[in-house]
Coordinates of C-alpha atoms and ligand atoms in Angstrom, one line a residue:
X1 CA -43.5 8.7 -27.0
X2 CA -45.1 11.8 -25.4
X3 CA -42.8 11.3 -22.5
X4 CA -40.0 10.8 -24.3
X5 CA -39.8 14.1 -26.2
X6 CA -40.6 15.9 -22.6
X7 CA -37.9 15.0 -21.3
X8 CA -35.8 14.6 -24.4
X9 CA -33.6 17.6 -23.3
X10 CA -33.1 16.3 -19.9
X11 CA -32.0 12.6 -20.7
X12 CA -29.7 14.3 -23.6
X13 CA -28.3 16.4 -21.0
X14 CA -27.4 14.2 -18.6
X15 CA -26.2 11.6 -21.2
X16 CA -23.8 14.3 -22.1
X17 CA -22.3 15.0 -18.8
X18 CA -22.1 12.0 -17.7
X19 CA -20.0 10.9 -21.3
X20 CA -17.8 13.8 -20.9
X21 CA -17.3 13.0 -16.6
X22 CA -16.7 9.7 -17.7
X23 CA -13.5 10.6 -20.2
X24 CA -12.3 13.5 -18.0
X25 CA -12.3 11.4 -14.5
X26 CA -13.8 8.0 -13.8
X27 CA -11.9 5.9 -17.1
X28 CA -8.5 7.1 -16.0
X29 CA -9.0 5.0 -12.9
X30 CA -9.2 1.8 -15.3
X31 CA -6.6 3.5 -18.1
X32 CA -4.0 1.6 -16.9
X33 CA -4.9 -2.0 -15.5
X34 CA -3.2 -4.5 -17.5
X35 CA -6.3 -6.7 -19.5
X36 CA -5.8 -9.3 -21.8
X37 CA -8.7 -11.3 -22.6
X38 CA -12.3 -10.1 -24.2
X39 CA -14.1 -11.2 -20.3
X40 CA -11.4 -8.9 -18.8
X41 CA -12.6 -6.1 -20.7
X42 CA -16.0 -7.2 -20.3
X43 CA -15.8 -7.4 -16.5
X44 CA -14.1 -4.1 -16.1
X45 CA -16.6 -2.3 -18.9
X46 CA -19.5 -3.6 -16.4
X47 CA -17.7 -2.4 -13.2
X48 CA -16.6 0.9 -14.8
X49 CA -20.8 1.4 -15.7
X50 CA -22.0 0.8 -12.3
X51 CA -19.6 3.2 -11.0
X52 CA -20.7 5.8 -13.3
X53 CA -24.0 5.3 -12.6
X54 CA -23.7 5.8 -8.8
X55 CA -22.0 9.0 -10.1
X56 CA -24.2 10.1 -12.0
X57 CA -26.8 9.8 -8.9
X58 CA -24.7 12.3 -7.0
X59 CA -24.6 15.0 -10.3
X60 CA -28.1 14.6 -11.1
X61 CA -29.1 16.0 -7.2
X62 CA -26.2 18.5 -8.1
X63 CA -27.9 19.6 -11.1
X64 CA -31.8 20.5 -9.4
X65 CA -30.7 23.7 -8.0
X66 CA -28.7 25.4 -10.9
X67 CA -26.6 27.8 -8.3
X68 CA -25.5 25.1 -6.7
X69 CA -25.0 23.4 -9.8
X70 CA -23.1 26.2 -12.0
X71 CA -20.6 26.6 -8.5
X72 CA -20.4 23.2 -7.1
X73 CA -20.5 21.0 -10.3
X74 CA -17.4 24.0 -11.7
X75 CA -15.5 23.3 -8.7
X76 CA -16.0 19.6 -8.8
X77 CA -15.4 19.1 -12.8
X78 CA -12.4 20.7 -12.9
X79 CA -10.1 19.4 -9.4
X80 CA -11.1 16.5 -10.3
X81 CA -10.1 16.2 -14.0
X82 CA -7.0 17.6 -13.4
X83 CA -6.6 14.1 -10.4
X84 CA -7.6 12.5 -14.0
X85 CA -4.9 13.8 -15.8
X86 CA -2.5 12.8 -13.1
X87 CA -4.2 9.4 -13.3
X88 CA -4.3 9.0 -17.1
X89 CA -0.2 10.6 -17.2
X90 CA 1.4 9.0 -14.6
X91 CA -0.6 6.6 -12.9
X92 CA -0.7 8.6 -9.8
X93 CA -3.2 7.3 -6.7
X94 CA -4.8 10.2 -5.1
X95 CA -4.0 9.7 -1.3
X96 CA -3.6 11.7 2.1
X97 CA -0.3 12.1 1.1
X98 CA -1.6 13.9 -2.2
X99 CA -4.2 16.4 -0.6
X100 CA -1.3 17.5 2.0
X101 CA 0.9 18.6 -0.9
X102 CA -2.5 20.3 -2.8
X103 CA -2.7 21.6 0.6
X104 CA 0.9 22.9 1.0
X105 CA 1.1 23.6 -2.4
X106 CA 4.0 21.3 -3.2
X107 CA 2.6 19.2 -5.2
X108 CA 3.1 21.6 -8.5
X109 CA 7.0 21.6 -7.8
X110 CA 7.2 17.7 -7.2
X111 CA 5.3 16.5 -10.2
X112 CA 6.5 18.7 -12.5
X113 CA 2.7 19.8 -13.5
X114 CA 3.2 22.9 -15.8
X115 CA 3.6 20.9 -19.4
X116 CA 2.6 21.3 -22.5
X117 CA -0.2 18.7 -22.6
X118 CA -1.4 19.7 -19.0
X119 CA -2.1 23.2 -20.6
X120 CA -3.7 21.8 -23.3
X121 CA -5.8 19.7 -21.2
X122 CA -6.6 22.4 -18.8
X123 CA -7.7 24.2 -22.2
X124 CA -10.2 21.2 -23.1
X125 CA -11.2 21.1 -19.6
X126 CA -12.4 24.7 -19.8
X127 CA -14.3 24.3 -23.3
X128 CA -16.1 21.1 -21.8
X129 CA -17.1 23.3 -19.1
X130 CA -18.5 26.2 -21.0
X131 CA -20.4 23.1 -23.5
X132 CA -21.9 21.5 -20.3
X133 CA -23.7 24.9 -19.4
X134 CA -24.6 26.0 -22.7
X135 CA -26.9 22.3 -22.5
X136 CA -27.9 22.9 -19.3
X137 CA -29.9 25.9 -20.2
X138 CA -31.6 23.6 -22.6
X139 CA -33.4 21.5 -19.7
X140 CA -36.7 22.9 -18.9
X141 CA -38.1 20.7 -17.0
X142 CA -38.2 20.1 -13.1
X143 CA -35.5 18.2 -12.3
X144 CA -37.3 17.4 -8.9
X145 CA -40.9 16.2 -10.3
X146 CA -39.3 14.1 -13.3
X147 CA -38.7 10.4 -13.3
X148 CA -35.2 10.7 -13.5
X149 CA -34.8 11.1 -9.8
X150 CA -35.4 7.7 -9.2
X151 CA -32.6 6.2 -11.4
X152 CA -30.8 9.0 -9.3
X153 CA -31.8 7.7 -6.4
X154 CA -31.0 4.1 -7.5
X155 CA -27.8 4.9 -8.7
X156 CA -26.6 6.4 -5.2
X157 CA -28.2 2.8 -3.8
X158 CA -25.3 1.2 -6.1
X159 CA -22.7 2.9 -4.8
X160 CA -24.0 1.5 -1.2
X161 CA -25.0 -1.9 -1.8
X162 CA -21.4 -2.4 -3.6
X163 CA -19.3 -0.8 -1.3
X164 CA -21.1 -3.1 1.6
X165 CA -20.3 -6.2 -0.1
X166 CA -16.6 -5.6 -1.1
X167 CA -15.3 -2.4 0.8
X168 CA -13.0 -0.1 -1.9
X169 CA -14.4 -1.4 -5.1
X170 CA -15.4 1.6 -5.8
X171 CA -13.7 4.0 -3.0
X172 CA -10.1 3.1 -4.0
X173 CA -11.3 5.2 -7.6
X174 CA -12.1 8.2 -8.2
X175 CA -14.2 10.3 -8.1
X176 CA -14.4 8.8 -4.5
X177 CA -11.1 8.4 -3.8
X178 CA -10.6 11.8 -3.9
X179 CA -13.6 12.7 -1.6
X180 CA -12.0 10.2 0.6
X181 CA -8.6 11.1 1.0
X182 CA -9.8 15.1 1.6
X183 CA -12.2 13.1 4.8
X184 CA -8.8 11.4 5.8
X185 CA -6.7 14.5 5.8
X186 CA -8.7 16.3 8.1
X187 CA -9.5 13.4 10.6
X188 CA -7.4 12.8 13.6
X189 CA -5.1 9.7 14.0
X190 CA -6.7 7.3 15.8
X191 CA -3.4 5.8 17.4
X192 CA -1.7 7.7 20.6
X193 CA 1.7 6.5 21.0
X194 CA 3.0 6.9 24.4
X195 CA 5.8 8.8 25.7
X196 CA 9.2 6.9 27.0
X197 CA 11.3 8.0 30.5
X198 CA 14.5 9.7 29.6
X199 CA 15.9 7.7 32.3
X200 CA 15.2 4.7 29.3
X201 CA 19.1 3.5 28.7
X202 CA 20.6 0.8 27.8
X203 CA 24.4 -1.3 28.0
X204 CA 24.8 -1.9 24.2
X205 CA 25.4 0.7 22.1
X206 CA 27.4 -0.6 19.4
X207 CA 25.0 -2.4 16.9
X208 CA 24.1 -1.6 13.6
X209 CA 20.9 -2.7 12.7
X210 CA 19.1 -2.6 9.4
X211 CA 15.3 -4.1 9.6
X212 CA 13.6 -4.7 6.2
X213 CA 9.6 -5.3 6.4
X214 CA 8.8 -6.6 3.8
X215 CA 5.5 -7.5 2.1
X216 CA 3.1 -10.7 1.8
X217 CA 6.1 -13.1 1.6
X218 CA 5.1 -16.5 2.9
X219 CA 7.8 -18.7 4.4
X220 CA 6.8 -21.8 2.1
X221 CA 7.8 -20.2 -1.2
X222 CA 11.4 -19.6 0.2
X223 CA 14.1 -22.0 -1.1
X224 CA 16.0 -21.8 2.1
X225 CA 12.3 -23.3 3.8
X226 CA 12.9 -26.3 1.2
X227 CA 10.4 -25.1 -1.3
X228 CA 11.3 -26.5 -4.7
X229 CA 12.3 -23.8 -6.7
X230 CA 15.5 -21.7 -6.3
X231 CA 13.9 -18.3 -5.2
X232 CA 17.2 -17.7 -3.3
X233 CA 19.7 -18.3 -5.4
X234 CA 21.9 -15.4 -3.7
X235 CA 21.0 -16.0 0.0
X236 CA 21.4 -20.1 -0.2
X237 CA 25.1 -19.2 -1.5
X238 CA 25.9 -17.1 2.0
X239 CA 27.1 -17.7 5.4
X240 CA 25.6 -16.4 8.4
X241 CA 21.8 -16.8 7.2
X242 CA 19.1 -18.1 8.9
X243 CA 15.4 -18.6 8.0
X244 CA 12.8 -19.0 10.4
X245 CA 10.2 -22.0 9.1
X246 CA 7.1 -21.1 10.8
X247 CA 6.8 -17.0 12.0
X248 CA 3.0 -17.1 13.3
X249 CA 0.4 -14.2 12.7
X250 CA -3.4 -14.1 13.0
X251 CA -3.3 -10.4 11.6
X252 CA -3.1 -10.9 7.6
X253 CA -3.7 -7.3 6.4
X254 CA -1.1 -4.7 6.6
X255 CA -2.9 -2.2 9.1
X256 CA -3.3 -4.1 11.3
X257 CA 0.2 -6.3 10.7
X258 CA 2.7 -3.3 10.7
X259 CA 1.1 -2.0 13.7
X260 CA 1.2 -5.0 15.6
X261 CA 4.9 -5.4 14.6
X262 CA 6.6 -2.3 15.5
X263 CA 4.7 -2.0 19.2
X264 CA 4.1 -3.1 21.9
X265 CA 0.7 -4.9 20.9
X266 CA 0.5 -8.9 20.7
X267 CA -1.4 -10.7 18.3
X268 CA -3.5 -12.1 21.1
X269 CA -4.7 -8.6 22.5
X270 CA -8.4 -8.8 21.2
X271 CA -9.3 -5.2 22.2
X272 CA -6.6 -3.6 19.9
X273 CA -5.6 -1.1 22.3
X274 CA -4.7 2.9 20.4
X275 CA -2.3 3.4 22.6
X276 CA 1.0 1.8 22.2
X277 CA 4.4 2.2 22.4
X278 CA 6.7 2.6 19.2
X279 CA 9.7 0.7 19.2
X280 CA 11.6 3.6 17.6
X281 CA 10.4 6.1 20.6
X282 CA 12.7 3.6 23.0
X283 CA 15.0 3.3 20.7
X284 CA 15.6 6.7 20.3
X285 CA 15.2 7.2 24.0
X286 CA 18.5 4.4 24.4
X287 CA 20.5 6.7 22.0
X288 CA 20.2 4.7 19.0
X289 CA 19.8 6.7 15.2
X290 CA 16.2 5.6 14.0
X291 CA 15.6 5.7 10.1
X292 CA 13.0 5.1 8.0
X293 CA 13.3 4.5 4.3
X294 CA 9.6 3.2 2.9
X295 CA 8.4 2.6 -0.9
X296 CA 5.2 2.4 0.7
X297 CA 2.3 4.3 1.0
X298 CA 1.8 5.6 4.6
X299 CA -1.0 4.1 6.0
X300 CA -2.8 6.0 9.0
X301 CA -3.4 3.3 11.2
X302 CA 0.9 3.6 11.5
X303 CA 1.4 6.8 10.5
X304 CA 2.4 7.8 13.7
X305 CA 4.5 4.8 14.3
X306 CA 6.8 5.9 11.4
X307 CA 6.9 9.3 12.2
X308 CA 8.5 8.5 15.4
X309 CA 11.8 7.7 13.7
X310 CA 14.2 10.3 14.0
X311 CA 14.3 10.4 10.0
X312 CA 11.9 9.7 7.8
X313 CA 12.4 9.1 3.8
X314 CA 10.1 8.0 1.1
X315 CA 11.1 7.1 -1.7
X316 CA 8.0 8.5 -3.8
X317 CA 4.7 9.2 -1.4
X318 CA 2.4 9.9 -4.4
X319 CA 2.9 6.6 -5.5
X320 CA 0.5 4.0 -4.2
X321 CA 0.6 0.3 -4.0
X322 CA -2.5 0.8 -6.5
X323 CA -0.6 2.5 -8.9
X324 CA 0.4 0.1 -11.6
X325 CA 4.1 1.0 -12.6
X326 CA 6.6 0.0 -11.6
X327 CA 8.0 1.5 -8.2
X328 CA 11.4 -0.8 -7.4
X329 CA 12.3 -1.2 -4.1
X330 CA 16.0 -0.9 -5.3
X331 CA 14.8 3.0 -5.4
X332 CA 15.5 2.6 -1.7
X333 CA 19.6 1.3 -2.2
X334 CA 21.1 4.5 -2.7
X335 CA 19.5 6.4 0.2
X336 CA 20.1 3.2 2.5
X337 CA 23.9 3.8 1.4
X338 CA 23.9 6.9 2.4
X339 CA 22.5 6.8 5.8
X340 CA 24.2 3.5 6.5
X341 CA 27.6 5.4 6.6
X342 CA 26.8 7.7 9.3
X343 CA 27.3 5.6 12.9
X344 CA 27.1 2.2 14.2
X345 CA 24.3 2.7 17.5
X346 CA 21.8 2.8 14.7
X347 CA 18.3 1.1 13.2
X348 CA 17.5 1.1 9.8
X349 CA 14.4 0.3 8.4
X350 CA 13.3 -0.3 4.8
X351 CA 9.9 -0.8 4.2
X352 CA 9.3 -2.8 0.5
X353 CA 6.2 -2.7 -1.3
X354 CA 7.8 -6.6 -1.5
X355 CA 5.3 -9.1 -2.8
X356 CA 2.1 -6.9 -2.8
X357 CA -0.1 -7.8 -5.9
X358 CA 0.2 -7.1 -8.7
X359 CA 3.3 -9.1 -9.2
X360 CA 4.2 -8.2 -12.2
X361 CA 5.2 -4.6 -10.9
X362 CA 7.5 -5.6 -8.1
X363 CA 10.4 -6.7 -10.1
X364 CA 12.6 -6.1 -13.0
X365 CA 12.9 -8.0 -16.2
X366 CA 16.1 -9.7 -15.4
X367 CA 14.6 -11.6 -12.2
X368 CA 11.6 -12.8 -14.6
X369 CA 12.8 -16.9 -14.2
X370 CA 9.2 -18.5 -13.8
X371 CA 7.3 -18.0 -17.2
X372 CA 4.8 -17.6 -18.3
X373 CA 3.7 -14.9 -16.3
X374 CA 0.0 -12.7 -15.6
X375 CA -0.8 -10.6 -18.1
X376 CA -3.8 -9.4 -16.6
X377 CA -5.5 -8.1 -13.3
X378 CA -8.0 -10.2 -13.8
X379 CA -7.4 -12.9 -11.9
X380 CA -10.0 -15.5 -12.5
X381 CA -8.6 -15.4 -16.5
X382 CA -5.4 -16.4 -15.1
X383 CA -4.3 -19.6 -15.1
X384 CA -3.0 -20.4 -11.3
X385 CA 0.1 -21.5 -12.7
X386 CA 0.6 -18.1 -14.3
X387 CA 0.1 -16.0 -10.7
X388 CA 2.3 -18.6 -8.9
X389 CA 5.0 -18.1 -11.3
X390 CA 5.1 -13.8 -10.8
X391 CA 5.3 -14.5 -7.2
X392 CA 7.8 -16.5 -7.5
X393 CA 9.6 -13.9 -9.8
X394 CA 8.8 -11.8 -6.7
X395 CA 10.7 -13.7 -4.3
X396 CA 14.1 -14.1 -6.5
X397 CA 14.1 -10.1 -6.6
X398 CA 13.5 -10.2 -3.0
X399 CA 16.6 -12.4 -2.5
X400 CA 18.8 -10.0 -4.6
X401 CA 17.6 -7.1 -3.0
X402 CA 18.2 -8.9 0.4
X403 CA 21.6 -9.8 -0.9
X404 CA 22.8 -6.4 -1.8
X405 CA 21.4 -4.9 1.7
X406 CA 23.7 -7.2 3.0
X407 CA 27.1 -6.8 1.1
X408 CA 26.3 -2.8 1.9
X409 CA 26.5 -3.1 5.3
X410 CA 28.9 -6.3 5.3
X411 CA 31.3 -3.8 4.1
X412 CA 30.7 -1.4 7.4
X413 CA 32.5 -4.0 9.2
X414 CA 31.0 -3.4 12.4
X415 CA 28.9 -5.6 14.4
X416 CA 25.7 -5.9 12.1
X417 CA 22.6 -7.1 12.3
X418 CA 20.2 -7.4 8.6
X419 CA 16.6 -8.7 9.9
X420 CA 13.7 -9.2 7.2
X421 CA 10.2 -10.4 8.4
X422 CA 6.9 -9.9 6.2
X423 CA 4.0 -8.5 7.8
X424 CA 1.8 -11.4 6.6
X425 CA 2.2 -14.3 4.1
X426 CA 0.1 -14.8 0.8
X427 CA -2.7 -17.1 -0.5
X428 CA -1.8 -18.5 -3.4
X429 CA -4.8 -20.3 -5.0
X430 CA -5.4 -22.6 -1.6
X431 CA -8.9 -22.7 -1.2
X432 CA -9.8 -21.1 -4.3
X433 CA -8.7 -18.0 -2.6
X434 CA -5.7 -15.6 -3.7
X435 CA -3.7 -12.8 -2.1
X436 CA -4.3 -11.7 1.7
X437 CA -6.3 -9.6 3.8
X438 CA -9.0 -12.7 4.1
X439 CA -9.6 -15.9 6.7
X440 CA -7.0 -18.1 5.7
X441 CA -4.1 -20.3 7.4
X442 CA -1.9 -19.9 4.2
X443 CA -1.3 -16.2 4.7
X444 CA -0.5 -16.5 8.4
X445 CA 3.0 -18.0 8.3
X446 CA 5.3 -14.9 6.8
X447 CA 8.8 -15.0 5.9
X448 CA 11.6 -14.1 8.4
X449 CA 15.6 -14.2 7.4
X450 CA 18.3 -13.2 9.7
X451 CA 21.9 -12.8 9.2
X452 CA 24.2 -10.9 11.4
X453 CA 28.0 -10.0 10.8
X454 CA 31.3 -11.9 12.0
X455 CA 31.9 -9.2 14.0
X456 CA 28.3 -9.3 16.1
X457 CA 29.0 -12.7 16.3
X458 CA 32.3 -12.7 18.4
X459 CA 30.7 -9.3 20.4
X460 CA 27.5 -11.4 21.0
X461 CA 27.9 -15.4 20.5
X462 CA 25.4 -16.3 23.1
X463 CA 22.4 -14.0 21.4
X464 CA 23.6 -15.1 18.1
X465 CA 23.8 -19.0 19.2
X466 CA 19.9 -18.6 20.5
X467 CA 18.7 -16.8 17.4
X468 CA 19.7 -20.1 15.2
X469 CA 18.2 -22.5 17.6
X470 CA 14.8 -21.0 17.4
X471 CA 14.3 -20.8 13.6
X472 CA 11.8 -24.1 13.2
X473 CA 10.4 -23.1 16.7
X474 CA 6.8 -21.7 16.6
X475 CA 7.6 -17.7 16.6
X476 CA 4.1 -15.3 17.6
X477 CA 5.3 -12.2 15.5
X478 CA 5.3 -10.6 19.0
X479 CA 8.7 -11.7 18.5
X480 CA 10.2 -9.0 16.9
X481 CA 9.7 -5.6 19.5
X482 CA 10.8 -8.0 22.3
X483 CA 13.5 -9.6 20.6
X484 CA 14.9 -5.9 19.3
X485 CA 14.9 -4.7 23.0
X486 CA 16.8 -7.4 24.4
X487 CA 19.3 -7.7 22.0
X488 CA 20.2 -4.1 22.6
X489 CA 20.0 -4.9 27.0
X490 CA 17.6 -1.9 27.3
X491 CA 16.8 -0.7 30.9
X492 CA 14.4 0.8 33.1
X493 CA 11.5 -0.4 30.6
X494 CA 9.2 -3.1 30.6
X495 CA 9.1 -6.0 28.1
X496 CA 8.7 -9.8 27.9
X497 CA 12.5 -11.1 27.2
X498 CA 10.9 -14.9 27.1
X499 CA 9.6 -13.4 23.7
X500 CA 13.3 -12.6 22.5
X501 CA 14.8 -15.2 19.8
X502 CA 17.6 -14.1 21.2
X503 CA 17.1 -16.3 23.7
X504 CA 17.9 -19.7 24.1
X505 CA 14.6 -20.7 26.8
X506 CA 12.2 -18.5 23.9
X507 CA 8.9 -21.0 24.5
Ligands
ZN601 ZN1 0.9 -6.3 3.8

C-alpha cells in the first residue's frame, strides 16, 4: 500500500499520457479497419495495447530528464497528432512520399489542411499539451530509481520481439511509421541503374504500346484460363486476346516482383544484383515516349526504375495500399486518355493497385457479382468462401478496366499493343494460407493477357503469330524485358531474344 501511494503520482501520470497519446495518435491507425465480429474487436483491442505499451517504453525514458522531456516529448506530441488527424480524416498512410511534401512544404496545398476541424483540433492538441505538463510537475519521484523502468524497459522488448516475428505489425502504424518513413527519406537508394549508349537504336518505331502491371492476379481465377466463373465477361466477348496459362515467378512480393520485371534481372539470379538496367532507359534511348501512370505507392526498391520514364504521374502518392478507401484504378482512365493521344513510338504503363488485399477496396459496387463478400480485416473470422468471392469481384473490375484500356487505344487506330502481366499471383486459402508475399506455389503463376490491334497485326504477323503459340508454354517472367526489346528490333544492346514470346523457337 505504501508503494502504491509513492508512486501514485507517477503511475497517474503516465496513465494519463499514455490515454491521451493513445486518442491523439496510435487509435487512428486502427479508426478505420473494417471489423465485424466481437473477436475482431477483441484481437485488434489486444494488438492496439501491445503497441501502446511498447510506446509507452519509449515516453517513459523521454520523460526522466524533464528538458528533454518538455522539448522532445512537445515536438513529438504534436507532428505526430497532426499525422493522426490526417489518419483519423482521411485515412492517409504516412510514407516517403508524405515526409518529401512536409519537407517541401507541399503537403498544406495538396491536402487541403487549413479546415475548420483541423483548427479546432490543433486547438485541443495545444490544451492537451499544456494538461500533460501541468501533471508532470506533480511527479516527484525519480523516474530512474522507480520500478516503472522495468515495465519501460519491457515494453521497448515488445516492440522487438513483435516486430521479429511478423515484420510491420507494428512499423506499418504510427507512431513508427512515421519514424520510419523520416529514416527512409534520408537513406540512399540502394538500386543504381546503369546508363545506355546513345548509339542504342532500333528499326521499329511505329508501335504504340500500353503495359498495365497489375497486382496479385493469379492466372487460375481468370475465365479465359477455364476457371469456372465468368470474371471476364468483357474480355471473353473480344477478338485479338490471348491469355497466357502458366507465367512462372519465384519472386511473390512486389519489391522484389516489379524489380525483377522491368530489368534486366532474371528470376534465377540468386545474388540480386543493384545494378540493373531499366527497360524504360533503352527505350527512351531507341526514341520511344516512356510514361508512367501508377495508383501505387512508390516503393524504393523501384523507385528509380519509375523515375526513369520520361513522365511520371500518380494518380494520388499520399495514398497507400494500407489506406482503406477506396482509391479506383479507373482514377488512372482520364490521364491515360490524355497521354495516349500524343504519338504512336510510345510505352505506356499503368501501374493498378489491382488485386492487392483488402478486396473490398479495389472495386466499385456495380462489379460486386460474388456475394456475400468480407466484411472484415480479420481474416480468420471470414469464411473462405467470403474472401474468394471479393477476389473474384476483383478480377470482373479488372476485366472492365482492361476492356476500356483497350477500346481507348483501339480507337487510335495505329499499330497497338495492350500487355497486362501481375507481378505475382495470390494464395487463396491453399494451405491454410492467404494472400502473397509467403512460400507458396499458388502465388507463383500470375496473370498475363495480351491483345494487339488489326493494324500491328498486318505490320507484324510473324511476332503476333509467335505470341499466340506460346500462351500454355511455361513463361519465366524474364519474359517480359526481353520480349519488349525484340518486338521493337532494338540494336547495339545486349539481350536474350530466345526469351521473347514473340518468338516462335521461345523454349
Ligand atoms: Zn504485388
Amino acid at each position: 500500500m505504501n508503494f502504491f501511494k509513492k508512486y501514485k503520482q507517477q503511475i497517474y501520470f503516465h496513465l494519463l499520457l499514455n490515454l491521451i497519446v493513445a486518442f491523439c495518435i496510435t487509435l487512428s491507425s486502427y479508426y478505420h479497419i473494417p471489423l465485424s465480429s466481437f473477436k475482431d474487436y477483441s484481437i485488434y483491442f489486444i494488438h492496439f495495447l501491445l503497441l501502446q505499451f511498447s510506446f509507452f517504453g519509449i515516453l517513459y525514458f523521454l520523460s526522466i530528464n524533464k528538458y528533454v522531456f518538455y522539448f522532445g516529448f512537445s515536438i513529438l506530441f504534436i507532428s505526430l497528432s497532426l499525422l493522426g488527424f490526417y489518419k483519423y480524416s482521411l485515412d492517409l498512410s504516412v510514407t516517403k512520399s508524405m515526409v518529401e511534401a512536409i519537407f517541401e512544404t507541399s503537403l498544406l496545398v495538396s491536402v487541403d489542411l487549413v479546415s475548420i476541424p483541423f483548427l479546432i483540433y490543433l486547438f485541443s492538441v495545444g490544451l492537451m499539451l499544456y494538461f500533460i505538463f501541468k501533471k508532470y510537475k506533480n511527479v516527484k519521484v525519480n523516474q530512474l530509481k522507480s520500478p516503472l523502468i522495468v515495465l519501460a524497459v519491457l515494453g521497448i522488448a515488445t516492440y522487438y520481439i513483435i516486430e521479429s516475428k511478423r515484420h510491420n505489425t507494428f512499423d506499418s502504424r504510427l507512431p513508427y511509421v512515421a519514424f520510419n518513413s523520416v529514416v527512409e527519406f534520408f537513406e540512399e537508394d540502394d538500386l543504381q541503374l546503369l546508363p545506355i549508349n546513345s548509339d542504342v537504336n532500333t528499326s521499329v518505331k511505329d508501335i504504340n504500346f500500353v503495359f498495365i502491371l497489375g497486382e496479385s492476379v493469379r492466372a487460375d481465377h481468370l475465365q479465359l484460363n477455364g476457371y469456372n466463373r465468368e470474371t471476364n465477361p468483357k474480355l471473353s466477348k473480344r477478338e485479338n486476346i490471348i491469355s497466357y496459362s502458366d507465367l512462372y515467378t519465384p519472386l511473390t512480393h512486389t519489391v522484389a516482383s516489379v524489380k525483377q520485371l522491368l530489368t534486366n534481372q532474371s528470376v534465377d539470379d540468386i545474388v540480386k544484383s543493384n545494378e540493373v538496367y531499366s527497360l524504360f532507359s533503352v527505350l527512351n534511348a531507341a526514341e520511344y515516349k516512356t510514361s508512367w501512370i501508377g495508383n501505387s505507392t512508390i516503393v524504393k526498391s523501384y523507385a528509380p526504375i519509375i523515375r526513369s520514364n520520361q513522365e511520371v504521374k500518380l494518380i494520388d502518392k499520399f495514398r497507400s495500399i494500407m489506406s482503406f478507401n477506396k482509391a479506383l484504378d479507373e482514377d488512372m482512365l482520364a490521364p491515360f486518355d490524355s497521354i495516349l493521344k500524343i504519338c504512336e513510338n510510345q510505352f505506356i504503363t499503368l501501374h493498378m493497385t489491382g488485386s492487392h488485399w483488402y478486396y473490398e477496396n479495389r472495386y466499385s459496387d456495380e462489379f460486386r457479382k460474388y456475394t456475400p463478400v468480407t466484411d472484415s480485416k480479420h481474416i480468420p473470422s471470414l469464411e473462405p468462401q467470403q474472401i474468394i468471392n471479393s477476389y473474384d469481384n476483383t478480377l470482373v473490375y479488372l476485366d472492365h478496366f482492361i476492356d476500356t484500356v483497350i477500346s481507348s487505344v483501339e480507337k487510335t487506330q495505329t499499330k497497338s499493343i495492350v500487355m497486362y502481366v501481375s507481378d505475382h499471383g495470390e494464395i487463396l486459402g491453399e494451405e491454410g494460407k492467404w494472400l502473397h508475399a509467403q512460400e507458396s506455389e499458388f502465388s507463383k503463376n500470375p496473370a498475363m493477357i495480351v491483345w494487339y490491334s488489326d493494324e500491328l497485326l498486318s505490320a507484324y504477323p510473324e511476332a503476333i503469330k509467335a505470341v499466340k503459340e506460346n500462351q500454355h508454354k511455361r513463361v519465366s517472367a524474364d519474359f517480359f524485358y526481353h520480349s519488349i526489346l525484340d518486338l521493337f528490333q532494338v540494336q547495339n544492346f545486349d539481350y536474350d531474344k530466345n526469351k521473347s514470346v514473340f518468338k516462335e523457337d521461345y523454349y
